[in-house]
Short mmCIF file of C-alpha atoms and ligand atoms in Angstrom, two decimals:
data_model
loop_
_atom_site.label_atom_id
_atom_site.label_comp_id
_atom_site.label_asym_id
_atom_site.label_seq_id
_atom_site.Cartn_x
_atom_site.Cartn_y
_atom_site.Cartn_z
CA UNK A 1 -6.52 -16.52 -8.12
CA UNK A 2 -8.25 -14.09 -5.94
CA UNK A 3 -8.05 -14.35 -2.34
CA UNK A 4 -10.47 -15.36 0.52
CA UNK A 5 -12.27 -12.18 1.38
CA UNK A 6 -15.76 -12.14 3.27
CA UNK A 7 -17.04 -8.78 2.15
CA UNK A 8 -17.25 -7.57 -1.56
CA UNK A 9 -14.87 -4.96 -2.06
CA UNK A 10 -16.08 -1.39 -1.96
CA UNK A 11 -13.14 0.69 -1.79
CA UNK A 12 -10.85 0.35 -5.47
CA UNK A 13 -7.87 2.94 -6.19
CA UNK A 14 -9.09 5.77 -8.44
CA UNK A 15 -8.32 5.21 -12.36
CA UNK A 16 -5.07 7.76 -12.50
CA UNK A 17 -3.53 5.55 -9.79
CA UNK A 18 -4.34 2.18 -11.54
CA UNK A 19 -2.52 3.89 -14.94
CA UNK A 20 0.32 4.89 -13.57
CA UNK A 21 0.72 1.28 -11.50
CA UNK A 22 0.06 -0.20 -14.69
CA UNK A 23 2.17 1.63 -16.63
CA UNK A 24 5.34 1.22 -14.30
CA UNK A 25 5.21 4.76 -13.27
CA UNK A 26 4.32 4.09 -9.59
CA UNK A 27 6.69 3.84 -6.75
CA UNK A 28 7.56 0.88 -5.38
CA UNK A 29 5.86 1.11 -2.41
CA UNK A 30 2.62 2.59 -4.11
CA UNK A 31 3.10 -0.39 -6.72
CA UNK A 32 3.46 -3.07 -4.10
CA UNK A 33 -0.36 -1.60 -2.11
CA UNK A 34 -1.80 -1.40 -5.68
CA UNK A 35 -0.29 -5.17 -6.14
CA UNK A 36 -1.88 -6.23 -2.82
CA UNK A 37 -5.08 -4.93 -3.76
CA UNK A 38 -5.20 -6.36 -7.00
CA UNK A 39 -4.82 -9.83 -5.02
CA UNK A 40 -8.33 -9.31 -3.91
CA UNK A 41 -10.11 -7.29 -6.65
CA UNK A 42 -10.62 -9.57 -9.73
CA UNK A 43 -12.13 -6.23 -11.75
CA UNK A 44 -9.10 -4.00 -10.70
CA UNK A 45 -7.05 -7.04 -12.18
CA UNK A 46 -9.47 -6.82 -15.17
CA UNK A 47 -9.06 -2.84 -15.81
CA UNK A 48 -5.19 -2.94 -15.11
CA UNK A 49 -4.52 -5.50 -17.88
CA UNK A 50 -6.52 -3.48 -20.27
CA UNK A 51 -4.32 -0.57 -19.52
CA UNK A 52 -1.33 -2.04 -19.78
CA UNK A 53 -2.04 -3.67 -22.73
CA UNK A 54 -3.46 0.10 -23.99
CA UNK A 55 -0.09 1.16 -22.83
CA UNK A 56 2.04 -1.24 -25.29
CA UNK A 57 -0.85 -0.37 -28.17
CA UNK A 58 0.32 3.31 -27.89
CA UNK A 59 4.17 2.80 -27.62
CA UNK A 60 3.70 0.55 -30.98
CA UNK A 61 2.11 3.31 -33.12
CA UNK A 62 4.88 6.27 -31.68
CA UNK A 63 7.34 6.38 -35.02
CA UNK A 64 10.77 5.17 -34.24
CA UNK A 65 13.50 7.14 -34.20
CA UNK A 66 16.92 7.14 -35.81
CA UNK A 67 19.21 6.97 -32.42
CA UNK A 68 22.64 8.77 -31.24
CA UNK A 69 25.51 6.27 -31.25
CA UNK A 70 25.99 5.50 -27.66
CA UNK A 71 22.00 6.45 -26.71
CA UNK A 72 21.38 3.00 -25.65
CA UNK A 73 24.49 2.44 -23.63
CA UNK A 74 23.71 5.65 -21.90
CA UNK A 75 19.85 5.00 -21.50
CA UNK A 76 21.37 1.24 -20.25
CA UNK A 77 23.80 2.46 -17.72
CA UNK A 78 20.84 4.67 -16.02
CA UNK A 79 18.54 2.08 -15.82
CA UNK A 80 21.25 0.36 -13.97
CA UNK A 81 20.73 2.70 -11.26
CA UNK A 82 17.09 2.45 -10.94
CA UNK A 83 15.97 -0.80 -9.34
CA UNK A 84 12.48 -1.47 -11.25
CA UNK A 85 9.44 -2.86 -9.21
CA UNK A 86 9.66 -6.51 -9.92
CA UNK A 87 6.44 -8.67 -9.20
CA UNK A 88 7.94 -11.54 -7.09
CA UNK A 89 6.66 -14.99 -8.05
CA UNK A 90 4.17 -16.87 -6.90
CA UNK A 91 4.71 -18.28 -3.93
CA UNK A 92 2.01 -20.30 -1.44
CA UNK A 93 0.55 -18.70 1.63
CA UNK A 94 -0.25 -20.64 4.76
CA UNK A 95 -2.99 -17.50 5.82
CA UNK A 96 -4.12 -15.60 2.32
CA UNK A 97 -1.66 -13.41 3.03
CA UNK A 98 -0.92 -12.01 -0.98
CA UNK A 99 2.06 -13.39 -2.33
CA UNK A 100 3.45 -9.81 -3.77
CA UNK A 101 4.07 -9.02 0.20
CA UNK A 102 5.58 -12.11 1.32
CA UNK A 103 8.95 -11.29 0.45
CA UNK A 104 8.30 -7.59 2.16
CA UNK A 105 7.48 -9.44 5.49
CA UNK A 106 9.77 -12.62 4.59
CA UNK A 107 6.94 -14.86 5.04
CA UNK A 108 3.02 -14.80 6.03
CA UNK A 109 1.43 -12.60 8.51
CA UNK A 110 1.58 -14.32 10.86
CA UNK A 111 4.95 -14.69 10.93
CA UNK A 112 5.37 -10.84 11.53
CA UNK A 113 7.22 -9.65 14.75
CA UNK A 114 5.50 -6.73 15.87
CA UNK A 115 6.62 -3.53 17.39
CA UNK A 116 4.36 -2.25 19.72
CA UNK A 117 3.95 1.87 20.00
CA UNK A 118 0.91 1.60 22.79
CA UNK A 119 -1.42 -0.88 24.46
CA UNK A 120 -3.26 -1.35 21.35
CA UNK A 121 -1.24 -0.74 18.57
CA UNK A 122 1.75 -2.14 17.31
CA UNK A 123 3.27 -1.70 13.44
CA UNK A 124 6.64 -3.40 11.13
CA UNK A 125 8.56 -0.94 8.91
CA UNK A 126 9.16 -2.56 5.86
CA UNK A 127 11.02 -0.19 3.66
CA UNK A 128 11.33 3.08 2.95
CA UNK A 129 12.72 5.53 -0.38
CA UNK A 130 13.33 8.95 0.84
CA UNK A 131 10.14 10.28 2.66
CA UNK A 132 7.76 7.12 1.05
CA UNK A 133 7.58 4.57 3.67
CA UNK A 134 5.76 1.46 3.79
CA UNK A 135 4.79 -0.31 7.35
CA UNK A 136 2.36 -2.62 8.86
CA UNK A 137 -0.29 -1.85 11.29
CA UNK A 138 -2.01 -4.02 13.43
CA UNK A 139 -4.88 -2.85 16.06
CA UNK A 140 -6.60 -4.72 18.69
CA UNK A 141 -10.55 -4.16 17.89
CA UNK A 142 -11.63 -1.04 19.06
CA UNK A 143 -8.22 0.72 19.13
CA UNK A 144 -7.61 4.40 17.94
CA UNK A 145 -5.42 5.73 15.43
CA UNK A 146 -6.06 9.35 16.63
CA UNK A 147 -7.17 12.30 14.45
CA UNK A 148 -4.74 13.00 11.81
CA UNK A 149 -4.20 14.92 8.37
CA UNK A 150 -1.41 14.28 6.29
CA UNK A 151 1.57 16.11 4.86
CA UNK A 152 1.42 13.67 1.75
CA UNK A 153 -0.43 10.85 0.89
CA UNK A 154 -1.36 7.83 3.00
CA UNK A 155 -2.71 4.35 1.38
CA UNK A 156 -4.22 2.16 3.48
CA UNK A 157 -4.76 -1.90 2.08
CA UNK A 158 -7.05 -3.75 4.83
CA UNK A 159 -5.37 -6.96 5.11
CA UNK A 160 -7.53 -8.41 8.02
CA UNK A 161 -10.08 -7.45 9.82
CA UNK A 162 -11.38 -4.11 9.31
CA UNK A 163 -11.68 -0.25 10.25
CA UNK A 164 -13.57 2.52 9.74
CA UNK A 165 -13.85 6.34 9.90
CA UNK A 166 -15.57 9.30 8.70
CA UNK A 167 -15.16 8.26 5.53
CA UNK A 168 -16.68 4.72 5.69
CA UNK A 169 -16.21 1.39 6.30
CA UNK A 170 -13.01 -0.27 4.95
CA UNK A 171 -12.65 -5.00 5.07
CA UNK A 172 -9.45 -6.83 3.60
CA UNK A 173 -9.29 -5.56 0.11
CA UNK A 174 -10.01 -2.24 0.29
CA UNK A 175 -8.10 0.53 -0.39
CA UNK A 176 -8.19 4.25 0.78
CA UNK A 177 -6.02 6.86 -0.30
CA UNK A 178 -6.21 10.27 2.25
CA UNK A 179 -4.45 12.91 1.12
CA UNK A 180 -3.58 16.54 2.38
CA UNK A 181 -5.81 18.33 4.43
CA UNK A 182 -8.36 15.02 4.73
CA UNK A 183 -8.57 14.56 8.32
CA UNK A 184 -10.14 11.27 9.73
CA UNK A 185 -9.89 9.42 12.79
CA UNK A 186 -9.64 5.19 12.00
CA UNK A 187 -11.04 2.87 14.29
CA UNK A 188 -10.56 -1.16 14.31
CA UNK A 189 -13.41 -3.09 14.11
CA UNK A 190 -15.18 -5.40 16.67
CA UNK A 191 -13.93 -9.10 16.42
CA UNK A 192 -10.46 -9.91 15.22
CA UNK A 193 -7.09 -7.39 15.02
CA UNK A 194 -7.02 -5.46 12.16
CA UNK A 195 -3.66 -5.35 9.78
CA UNK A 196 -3.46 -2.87 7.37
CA UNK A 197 -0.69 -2.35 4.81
CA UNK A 198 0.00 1.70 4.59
CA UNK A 199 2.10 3.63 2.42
CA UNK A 200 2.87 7.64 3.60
CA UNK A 201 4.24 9.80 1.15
CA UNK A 202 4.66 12.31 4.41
CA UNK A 203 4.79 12.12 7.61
CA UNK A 204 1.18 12.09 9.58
CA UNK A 205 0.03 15.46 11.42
CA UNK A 206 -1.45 13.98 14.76
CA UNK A 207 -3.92 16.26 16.64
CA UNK A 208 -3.02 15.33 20.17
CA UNK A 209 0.17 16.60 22.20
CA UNK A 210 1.12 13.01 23.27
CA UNK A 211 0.76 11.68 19.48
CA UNK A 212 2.28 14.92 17.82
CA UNK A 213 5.51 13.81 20.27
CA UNK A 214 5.48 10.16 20.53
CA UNK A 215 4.60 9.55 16.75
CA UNK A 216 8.45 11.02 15.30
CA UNK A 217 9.95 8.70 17.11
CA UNK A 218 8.12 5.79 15.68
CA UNK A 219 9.07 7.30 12.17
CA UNK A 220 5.15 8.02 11.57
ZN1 ZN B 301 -10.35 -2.97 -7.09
#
């Protein structure tokens, strides 16, 4: 079931991403945006199926081959250490919020308790795996994020209401992945807040003095 959304979705992730989500070679936090999009994108749901199912086509026609005694109990204990992405199940949301990030948020959105960095802006960590982290945001309409580039990667999933930038307009579904030296400067739409999921791979390089200090503190 796709979810509620007013505007068609413009903004998909790019076909390498979608691969290596459907192929299980995604972080988790890249896996879990890339799960929250698919929530709202019914073709992106289409194309990752297909892939997967590619995926198992080409793993069926590699030869097999005649193992060490003890290879699987080795290749066993290491997957011990790695905790896979698991998709959650289904469970029902009370405000569209997509079930793959209820148990991130242990609940709906609007069961979030915000942490509020300025007047307009306010974010929820949710996890993070080395430098990947994975956070709310939530702006009041009109707010600033404040020019930035990035030292990694930065997904942002519009959850509600909207934002734009230099590089367009972005409404709950859409994704858009920034990376490097892409500098842009977000800012909330008119009407209601806007919450955005976002993944960094790096931290964010703020332009101005006040945000190049205050943001390290608020892990950003
Ligand atoms: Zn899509």
């Amino acid at each position: 079931m796709s979810l509620h959304h007013p505007a068609p979705i413009s903004h998909h992730p790019g076909e390498e991403l979608l691969l290596a989500y459907a192929g299980g070679g995604a972080d988790e936090a890249v896996s879990l945006i890339v799960a929250a999009h698919l929530a709202y994108c019914a073709a992106c749901r289409r194309r990752s199926r297909e892939l997967e199912a590619l995926g198992g086509c080409l793993l069926q026609e590699l030869a097999p081959v005649p193992m060490a005694s003890g290879a699987l109990d080795a290749a066993l204990l290491k997957l011990d250490g790695i905790k896979p992405f698991e998709r959650p199940a289904r469970q029902a949301s009370g405000d569209c919020t997509p079930s793959v990030l209820r148990p991130y948020i242990g609940g709906d959105l609007r069961d979030v308790r915000w942490r509020q960095v300025g007047p307009n802006l306010s974010y929820v960590p949710l996890f993070r795996r080395g430098a990947i982290r994975a956070r709310l945001l939530r702006g009041v309409p009109g707010s600033e994020t404040g020019a930035h580039r990035h030292a990694g990667l930065e997904y942002t999933l519009v959850l509600k209401g909207g934002f734009s930038d230099e590089t367009g307009s972005y409404a709950p579904g859409d994704l858009q992945v920034m990376e490097g030296d892409m500098r842009h400067s977000p800012v909330a739409d008119p009407g209601e807040d806007c919450i955005n999921l976002a993944v960094t791979t790096g931290p964010l390089k703020f332009e101005s003095l006040l945000q190049k200090i205050v943001a390290p503190l608020f892990g950003f």
